[in-house]
């Protein structure tokens, strides 16, 4: 059976989990579009010192799609300790930075590292332009940088009203052209899982991406978060997640993928201390209308951390691919951003 062209859109650990499962499923020809606004840790330092695009989320995708994942993780995520300049950086980020500078192109550096690790799929930065993510809160204040938005200080913070990108050296952020072509060629599109305002929506803020998704013929499914997150999606219902995403998309999603498993009491209480609660889906609620709702046990609670189980998620997506009408590929006319 030929592989189904699937496009994933996201960033962070959520996309790593999704891609790991899809690769092992062996059913898909995978293209991953990755957010480029990470500003924390080793990634943030490299961005500031060398002026390169943030490599962290791309590195996660490269590892996820490599058949040598376990060995590569042990090597490339190892952090330097002895050298003063290198201390705190991980080996993968440094290697990706070196390859990008040597080739003169960040996408070429990504491709080179992917080649080293025999990556099964394509990994595309959503943009090759530097930009800072800014969140505007309901009190009118602004927070600059993905890391600051992601990790609120104090016990109270206004809700996020909107997020937008501020380009560094040009008048607007431009989409990486292969992204538009990948959206057009996809036969199934999966957005998420990941932090809504810092991993998912930043992809859709790049001019041309939402417009291409509005014209896409492929079914578009959204993987709902397992838990809310204080400072971003505090007290969000499943409906709130979907409506915020659809506002950024400018269209309705075709389906939602959600978890039904309930974490044990101790884990729920641990997350409650972080002001996080489980996102529950009322699949019978009338407001879902024509959106297809697919639910299953998708939970991985190993190590005391709640995440999607990559293999369970891949099984659900395989079932969607079998049961959802998938359009034939379009002609070769490009959708211009």
C-alpha positions as a LaTeX table, in Angstrom:
\begin{tabular}{lrrr}
\hline
Residue & $x$ (\AA) & $y$ (\AA) & $z$ (\AA) \\
\hline
Unk1 & 0.00 & 0.00 & 0.00 \\
Unk2 & 1.49 & 3.41 & $-0.96$ \\
Unk3 & 2.34 & 5.82 & 1.84 \\
Unk4 & $-0.19$ & 8.57 & 2.53 \\
Unk5 & 1.29 & 12.11 & 2.38 \\
Unk6 & 0.61 & 13.58 & 5.83 \\
Unk7 & 1.52 & 17.09 & 6.98 \\
Unk8 & 1.97 & 17.95 & 10.65 \\
Unk9 & 2.08 & 21.50 & 12.00 \\
Unk10 & 3.33 & 22.39 & 15.46 \\
Unk11 & 6.40 & 22.61 & 17.63 \\
Unk12 & 7.87 & 21.58 & 20.95 \\
Unk13 & 7.55 & 18.21 & 22.65 \\
Unk14 & 4.05 & 17.59 & 21.30 \\
Unk15 & 5.26 & 17.39 & 17.72 \\
Unk16 & 8.11 & 15.10 & 18.79 \\
Unk17 & 5.58 & 12.67 & 20.28 \\
Unk18 & 3.32 & 12.77 & 17.22 \\
Unk19 & 6.14 & 12.31 & 14.70 \\
Unk20 & 7.70 & 9.45 & 16.68 \\
Unk21 & 4.45 & 7.51 & 16.47 \\
Unk22 & 3.81 & 8.30 & 12.81 \\
Unk23 & 7.30 & 7.16 & 11.84 \\
Unk24 & 6.89 & 3.83 & 13.64 \\
Unk25 & 3.44 & 3.36 & 12.10 \\
Unk26 & 5.05 & 3.02 & 8.66 \\
Unk27 & 1.91 & 4.15 & 6.86 \\
Unk28 & 2.74 & 7.76 & 6.08 \\
Unk29 & 4.99 & 9.95 & 3.97 \\
Unk30 & 5.65 & 12.62 & 6.60 \\
Unk31 & 6.29 & 16.35 & 6.26 \\
Unk32 & 6.61 & 18.37 & 9.47 \\
Unk33 & 6.19 & 22.15 & 9.54 \\
Unk34 & 7.84 & 23.58 & 12.64 \\
Unk35 & 7.36 & 26.80 & 14.58 \\
Unk36 & 10.44 & 29.05 & 14.71 \\
Unk37 & 9.86 & 31.30 & 17.76 \\
Unk38 & 11.57 & 29.30 & 20.53 \\
Unk39 & 13.53 & 31.75 & 22.68 \\
Unk40 & 14.61 & 29.75 & 25.72 \\
Unk41 & 17.59 & 27.72 & 26.90 \\
Unk42 & 20.35 & 26.70 & 24.52 \\
Unk43 & 18.20 & 27.68 & 21.56 \\
Unk44 & 17.75 & 31.23 & 22.86 \\
Unk45 & 21.46 & 31.67 & 23.54 \\
Unk46 & 22.42 & 30.50 & 20.05 \\
Unk47 & 19.83 & 32.79 & 18.55 \\
Unk48 & 21.27 & 35.75 & 20.43 \\
Unk49 & 24.97 & 34.94 & 19.96 \\
Unk50 & 24.95 & 33.83 & 16.33 \\
Unk51 & 21.76 & 35.38 & 14.93 \\
Unk52 & 20.54 & 32.02 & 13.62 \\
Unk53 & 17.02 & 30.67 & 13.69 \\
Unk54 & 16.12 & 28.70 & 16.84 \\
Unk55 & 17.20 & 25.08 & 16.31 \\
Unk56 & 15.54 & 23.42 & 19.32 \\
Unk57 & 12.13 & 22.38 & 17.95 \\
Unk58 & 13.63 & 21.35 & 14.62 \\
Unk59 & 16.13 & 19.15 & 16.44 \\
Unk60 & 13.26 & 17.41 & 18.25 \\
Unk61 & 11.60 & 16.67 & 14.89 \\
Unk62 & 14.84 & 15.34 & 13.42 \\
Unk63 & 15.23 & 12.97 & 16.37 \\
Unk64 & 11.58 & 11.89 & 16.16 \\
Unk65 & 11.89 & 10.90 & 12.50 \\
Unk66 & 15.23 & 9.12 & 12.83 \\
Unk67 & 15.34 & 5.31 & 13.04 \\
Unk68 & 18.36 & 5.84 & 15.32 \\
Unk69 & 16.27 & 7.88 & 17.75 \\
Unk70 & 17.45 & 6.43 & 21.07 \\
Unk71 & 21.16 & 6.58 & 20.26 \\
Unk72 & 20.80 & 10.02 & 18.66 \\
Unk73 & 18.90 & 11.38 & 21.68 \\
Unk74 & 21.62 & 10.23 & 24.06 \\
Unk75 & 24.30 & 11.92 & 21.97 \\
Unk76 & 22.64 & 15.04 & 20.60 \\
Unk77 & 20.70 & 16.05 & 23.72 \\
Unk78 & 23.78 & 15.71 & 25.93 \\
Unk79 & 24.69 & 19.09 & 27.42 \\
Unk80 & 28.24 & 20.41 & 27.63 \\
Unk81 & 29.52 & 21.04 & 31.16 \\
Unk82 & 33.26 & 21.82 & 31.09 \\
Unk83 & 33.90 & 24.55 & 28.53 \\
Unk84 & 32.67 & 27.97 & 29.64 \\
Unk85 & 31.28 & 28.98 & 26.23 \\
Unk86 & 29.68 & 25.63 & 25.54 \\
Unk87 & 28.25 & 25.06 & 29.02 \\
Unk88 & 24.48 & 24.56 & 28.92 \\
Unk89 & 24.29 & 24.00 & 25.17 \\
Unk90 & 23.35 & 20.59 & 23.84 \\
Unk91 & 25.39 & 18.88 & 21.14 \\
Unk92 & 22.54 & 18.74 & 18.63 \\
Unk93 & 21.86 & 22.47 & 18.69 \\
Unk94 & 25.57 & 23.20 & 18.25 \\
Unk95 & 25.86 & 20.74 & 15.35 \\
Unk96 & 22.82 & 22.19 & 13.63 \\
Unk97 & 24.21 & 25.69 & 14.09 \\
Unk98 & 27.57 & 24.68 & 12.60 \\
Unk99 & 25.95 & 22.93 & 9.61 \\
Unk100 & 23.71 & 25.93 & 8.94 \\
Unk101 & 26.62 & 28.37 & 9.02 \\
Unk102 & 28.81 & 26.16 & 6.85 \\
Unk103 & 26.12 & 25.59 & 4.19 \\
Unk104 & 25.02 & 29.24 & 4.37 \\
Unk105 & 21.39 & 28.19 & 4.74 \\
Unk106 & 19.41 & 27.14 & 7.78 \\
Unk107 & 17.14 & 24.74 & 5.80 \\
Unk108 & 20.26 & 23.21 & 4.22 \\
Unk109 & 21.72 & 22.65 & 7.69 \\
Unk110 & 18.51 & 20.94 & 8.77 \\
Unk111 & 18.63 & 18.73 & 5.70 \\
Unk112 & 22.29 & 17.84 & 6.35 \\
Unk113 & 21.61 & 16.74 & 9.92 \\
Unk114 & 18.54 & 14.83 & 8.73 \\
Unk115 & 20.76 & 13.05 & 6.21 \\
Unk116 & 23.25 & 12.08 & 8.92 \\
Unk117 & 20.46 & 10.50 & 10.97 \\
Unk118 & 18.63 & 8.81 & 8.06 \\
Unk119 & 15.48 & 10.81 & 8.78 \\
Unk120 & 12.31 & 9.30 & 7.33 \\
Unk121 & 10.39 & 12.37 & 6.17 \\
Unk122 & 10.80 & 16.10 & 5.53 \\
Unk123 & 11.22 & 18.82 & 8.14 \\
Unk124 & 10.46 & 22.40 & 7.15 \\
Unk125 & 10.88 & 25.57 & 9.22 \\
Unk126 & 7.71 & 27.61 & 8.75 \\
Unk127 & 9.88 & 30.65 & 8.04 \\
Unk128 & 13.57 & 31.42 & 7.63 \\
Unk129 & 13.11 & 34.99 & 8.89 \\
Unk130 & 13.92 & 35.93 & 12.47 \\
Unk131 & 10.96 & 37.11 & 14.51 \\
Unk132 & 9.86 & 37.51 & 18.12 \\
Unk133 & 6.52 & 36.23 & 19.37 \\
Unk134 & 4.55 & 38.86 & 21.29 \\
Unk135 & 1.46 & 38.25 & 23.42 \\
Unk136 & $-1.03$ & 41.02 & 24.11 \\
Unk137 & $-2.97$ & 40.50 & 27.34 \\
Unk138 & $-6.52$ & 41.58 & 28.16 \\
Unk139 & $-5.20$ & 44.49 & 30.28 \\
Unk140 & $-3.31$ & 45.86 & 27.26 \\
Unk141 & 0.15 & 44.83 & 28.46 \\
Unk142 & 2.51 & 42.87 & 26.18 \\
Unk143 & 4.90 & 40.01 & 26.80 \\
Unk144 & 7.85 & 39.55 & 24.44 \\
Unk145 & 9.36 & 36.17 & 23.64 \\
Unk146 & 8.09 & 32.60 & 23.61 \\
Unk147 & 9.85 & 31.71 & 26.86 \\
Unk148 & 8.34 & 34.63 & 28.79 \\
Unk149 & 4.86 & 33.85 & 27.46 \\
Unk150 & 5.30 & 30.16 & 28.24 \\
Unk151 & 6.44 & 30.64 & 31.84 \\
Unk152 & 4.35 & 33.31 & 33.60 \\
Unk153 & 5.69 & 34.82 & 36.79 \\
Unk154 & 3.62 & 35.30 & 39.91 \\
Unk155 & 0.24 & 33.82 & 40.76 \\
Unk156 & $-1.94$ & 35.96 & 38.51 \\
Unk157 & $-1.79$ & 37.04 & 34.91 \\
Unk158 & $-4.35$ & 38.44 & 32.51 \\
Unk159 & $-5.56$ & 36.21 & 29.72 \\
Unk160 & $-3.94$ & 36.32 & 26.30 \\
Unk161 & $-6.00$ & 38.43 & 23.91 \\
Unk162 & $-3.83$ & 37.91 & 20.84 \\
Unk163 & $-0.36$ & 36.88 & 19.72 \\
Unk164 & 1.61 & 38.26 & 16.80 \\
Unk165 & 5.07 & 38.16 & 15.26 \\
Unk166 & 7.52 & 41.09 & 15.19 \\
Unk167 & 10.14 & 40.63 & 12.44 \\
Unk168 & 13.73 & 41.56 & 13.29 \\
Unk169 & 15.29 & 42.89 & 10.10 \\
Unk170 & 12.52 & 43.11 & 7.48 \\
Unk171 & 9.06 & 44.62 & 7.25 \\
Unk172 & 7.23 & 41.29 & 7.50 \\
Unk173 & 7.90 & 37.63 & 8.14 \\
Unk174 & 7.84 & 35.51 & 4.98 \\
Unk175 & 6.78 & 31.90 & 4.71 \\
Unk176 & 9.39 & 29.33 & 3.68 \\
Unk177 & 8.08 & 28.54 & 0.14 \\
Unk178 & 8.24 & 24.71 & 0.40 \\
Unk179 & 5.69 & 24.95 & 3.25 \\
Unk180 & 2.98 & 26.21 & 0.90 \\
Unk181 & 3.70 & 23.46 & $-1.59$ \\
Unk182 & 3.62 & 20.85 & 1.19 \\
Unk183 & 0.19 & 22.07 & 2.33 \\
Unk184 & $-1.12$ & 21.78 & $-1.21$ \\
Unk185 & 0.23 & 18.27 & $-1.72$ \\
Unk186 & $-0.85$ & 16.83 & 1.66 \\
Unk187 & $-3.63$ & 14.28 & 1.75 \\
Unk188 & $-4.11$ & 14.62 & 5.53 \\
Unk189 & $-3.15$ & 17.55 & 7.80 \\
Unk190 & $-2.69$ & 17.23 & 11.57 \\
Unk191 & $-2.21$ & 20.28 & 13.80 \\
Unk192 & $-0.86$ & 19.76 & 17.31 \\
Unk193 & $-0.52$ & 18.62 & 19.98 \\
Unk194 & 1.32 & 21.51 & 21.58 \\
Unk195 & 0.95 & 24.75 & 23.49 \\
Unk196 & $-1.73$ & 26.68 & 21.64 \\
Unk197 & $-0.29$ & 30.19 & 21.73 \\
Unk198 & 3.44 & 29.40 & 21.66 \\
Unk199 & 3.77 & 26.27 & 19.50 \\
Unk200 & 0.68 & 26.05 & 17.28 \\
Unk201 & $-0.66$ & 29.51 & 16.43 \\
Unk202 & 2.79 & 31.05 & 15.66 \\
Unk203 & 2.89 & 28.86 & 12.52 \\
Unk204 & $-0.42$ & 30.34 & 11.39 \\
Unk205 & 0.77 & 33.92 & 11.94 \\
Unk206 & 3.32 & 33.61 & 9.14 \\
Unk207 & 1.67 & 35.24 & 6.08 \\
Unk208 & 0.52 & 32.66 & 3.56 \\
Unk209 & 0.18 & 29.69 & 5.91 \\
Unk210 & $-3.40$ & 30.21 & 7.08 \\
Unk211 & $-4.40$ & 31.24 & 3.56 \\
Unk212 & $-2.95$ & 28.02 & 2.12 \\
Unk213 & $-4.72$ & 25.97 & 4.79 \\
Unk214 & $-8.00$ & 27.68 & 3.90 \\
Unk215 & $-7.56$ & 26.44 & 0.33 \\
Unk216 & $-6.26$ & 22.98 & 1.25 \\
Unk217 & $-8.30$ & 20.04 & 0.02 \\
Unk218 & $-6.87$ & 17.65 & 2.62 \\
Unk219 & $-8.92$ & 16.98 & 5.78 \\
Unk220 & $-7.55$ & 19.00 & 8.70 \\
Unk221 & $-7.57$ & 17.46 & 12.19 \\
Unk222 & $-6.57$ & 19.11 & 15.47 \\
Unk223 & $-5.07$ & 17.11 & 18.35 \\
Unk224 & $-6.41$ & 18.67 & 21.54 \\
Unk225 & $-4.13$ & 19.24 & 24.52 \\
Unk226 & $-4.42$ & 16.87 & 27.45 \\
Unk227 & $-4.29$ & 19.64 & 30.04 \\
Unk228 & $-4.83$ & 23.37 & 30.29 \\
Unk229 & $-1.81$ & 25.54 & 31.03 \\
Unk230 & $-1.69$ & 28.48 & 33.40 \\
Unk231 & $-0.78$ & 31.72 & 31.65 \\
Unk232 & $-1.91$ & 30.44 & 28.24 \\
Unk233 & $-5.05$ & 28.33 & 28.34 \\
Unk234 & $-6.09$ & 28.55 & 32.00 \\
Unk235 & $-9.68$ & 27.30 & 32.44 \\
Unk236 & $-10.06$ & 26.63 & 28.71 \\
Unk237 & $-12.67$ & 24.12 & 27.64 \\
Unk238 & $-12.21$ & 21.90 & 24.59 \\
Unk239 & $-14.41$ & 24.34 & 22.72 \\
Unk240 & $-12.16$ & 27.28 & 23.70 \\
Unk241 & $-9.10$ & 25.51 & 22.27 \\
Unk242 & $-10.87$ & 24.78 & 18.99 \\
Unk243 & $-12.37$ & 28.24 & 18.56 \\
Unk244 & $-9.03$ & 29.98 & 19.21 \\
Unk245 & $-7.35$ & 27.75 & 16.65 \\
Unk246 & $-10.11$ & 28.30 & 14.10 \\
Unk247 & $-9.89$ & 32.06 & 14.60 \\
Unk248 & $-6.19$ & 31.90 & 13.68 \\
Unk249 & $-6.88$ & 29.52 & 10.78 \\
Unk250 & $-9.76$ & 31.52 & 9.34 \\
Unk251 & $-11.65$ & 28.27 & 8.75 \\
Unk252 & $-13.28$ & 25.39 & 10.58 \\
Unk253 & $-11.26$ & 22.26 & 11.31 \\
Unk254 & $-12.62$ & 19.03 & 9.87 \\
Unk255 & $-12.04$ & 17.01 & 13.00 \\
Unk256 & $-10.80$ & 16.93 & 16.58 \\
Unk257 & $-8.74$ & 14.20 & 18.21 \\
Unk258 & $-9.15$ & 14.01 & 21.98 \\
Unk259 & $-8.16$ & 11.90 & 24.96 \\
Unk260 & $-10.68$ & 10.08 & 27.17 \\
Unk261 & $-8.33$ & 8.50 & 29.74 \\
Unk262 & $-8.29$ & 10.08 & 33.22 \\
Unk263 & $-4.97$ & 10.42 & 35.08 \\
Unk264 & $-4.77$ & 8.98 & 38.56 \\
Unk265 & $-5.66$ & 11.17 & 41.53 \\
Unk266 & $-2.09$ & 11.94 & 42.60 \\
Unk267 & $-1.17$ & 13.20 & 39.13 \\
Unk268 & $-4.35$ & 15.28 & 38.88 \\
Unk269 & $-3.54$ & 16.89 & 42.20 \\
Unk270 & 0.07 & 17.55 & 41.17 \\
Unk271 & $-1.12$ & 19.32 & 38.02 \\
Unk272 & $-3.82$ & 21.18 & 39.95 \\
Unk273 & $-1.06$ & 22.74 & 42.06 \\
Unk274 & 0.25 & 24.17 & 38.79 \\
Unk275 & $-3.28$ & 25.46 & 38.00 \\
Unk276 & $-3.67$ & 22.88 & 35.23 \\
Unk277 & $-6.79$ & 20.81 & 34.62 \\
Unk278 & $-7.72$ & 18.03 & 32.21 \\
Unk279 & $-9.30$ & 19.07 & 28.91 \\
Unk280 & $-12.50$ & 17.05 & 28.64 \\
Unk281 & $-14.49$ & 16.57 & 25.45 \\
Unk282 & $-18.25$ & 16.37 & 25.33 \\
Unk283 & $-18.41$ & 14.51 & 22.03 \\
Unk284 & $-22.21$ & 14.63 & 21.99 \\
Unk285 & $-22.44$ & 18.40 & 22.31 \\
Unk286 & $-24.34$ & 19.96 & 19.43 \\
Unk287 & $-21.87$ & 22.79 & 18.87 \\
Unk288 & $-19.33$ & 20.41 & 17.28 \\
Unk289 & $-21.69$ & 20.46 & 14.26 \\
Unk290 & $-19.89$ & 19.06 & 11.20 \\
Unk291 & $-16.55$ & 18.63 & 12.95 \\
Unk292 & $-15.69$ & 14.95 & 13.31 \\
Unk293 & $-14.84$ & 14.09 & 16.94 \\
Unk294 & $-12.48$ & 11.15 & 17.45 \\
Unk295 & $-11.72$ & 10.14 & 21.04 \\
Unk296 & $-9.64$ & 7.37 & 22.59 \\
Unk297 & $-7.28$ & 6.62 & 25.43 \\
Unk298 & $-4.24$ & 8.62 & 24.30 \\
Unk299 & $-2.58$ & 9.05 & 27.69 \\
Unk300 & 1.01 & 8.32 & 28.66 \\
Unk301 & 1.58 & 9.06 & 32.35 \\
Unk302 & 4.99 & 7.44 & 32.74 \\
Unk303 & 7.52 & 9.31 & 34.82 \\
Unk304 & 4.85 & 11.41 & 36.51 \\
Unk305 & 4.40 & 13.60 & 33.41 \\
Unk306 & 1.23 & 13.64 & 31.33 \\
Unk307 & 1.80 & 13.45 & 27.58 \\
Unk308 & 0.21 & 11.89 & 24.54 \\
Unk309 & 1.23 & 8.30 & 23.92 \\
Unk310 & 2.89 & 8.39 & 20.50 \\
Unk311 & 1.82 & 4.92 & 19.40 \\
Unk312 & $-1.78$ & 5.31 & 20.59 \\
Unk313 & $-2.00$ & 8.63 & 18.75 \\
Unk314 & $-0.59$ & 7.07 & 15.57 \\
Unk315 & $-3.18$ & 4.28 & 15.72 \\
Unk316 & $-6.00$ & 6.84 & 15.88 \\
Unk317 & $-4.56$ & 8.79 & 12.94 \\
Unk318 & $-4.26$ & 5.58 & 10.91 \\
Unk319 & $-7.93$ & 4.90 & 11.64 \\
Unk320 & $-8.83$ & 8.42 & 10.54 \\
Unk321 & $-6.88$ & 7.93 & 7.32 \\
Unk322 & $-8.87$ & 4.75 & 6.63 \\
Unk323 & $-12.31$ & 6.15 & 7.47 \\
Unk324 & $-12.09$ & 9.76 & 6.24 \\
Unk325 & $-12.51$ & 10.55 & 2.53 \\
Unk326 & $-9.05$ & 11.62 & 1.37 \\
Unk327 & $-9.01$ & 13.77 & $-1.79$ \\
Unk328 & $-6.87$ & 12.94 & $-4.78$ \\
Unk329 & $-3.79$ & 15.15 & $-5.24$ \\
Unk330 & $-4.32$ & 18.44 & $-6.99$ \\
Unk331 & $-2.53$ & 19.54 & $-10.15$ \\
Unk332 & 0.82 & 21.23 & $-10.00$ \\
Unk333 & $-0.40$ & 24.85 & $-9.91$ \\
Unk334 & 1.12 & 26.48 & $-6.83$ \\
Unk335 & $-0.81$ & 28.30 & $-4.14$ \\
Unk336 & 0.98 & 31.61 & $-3.81$ \\
Unk337 & 1.47 & 33.08 & $-0.33$ \\
\hline
\end{tabular}
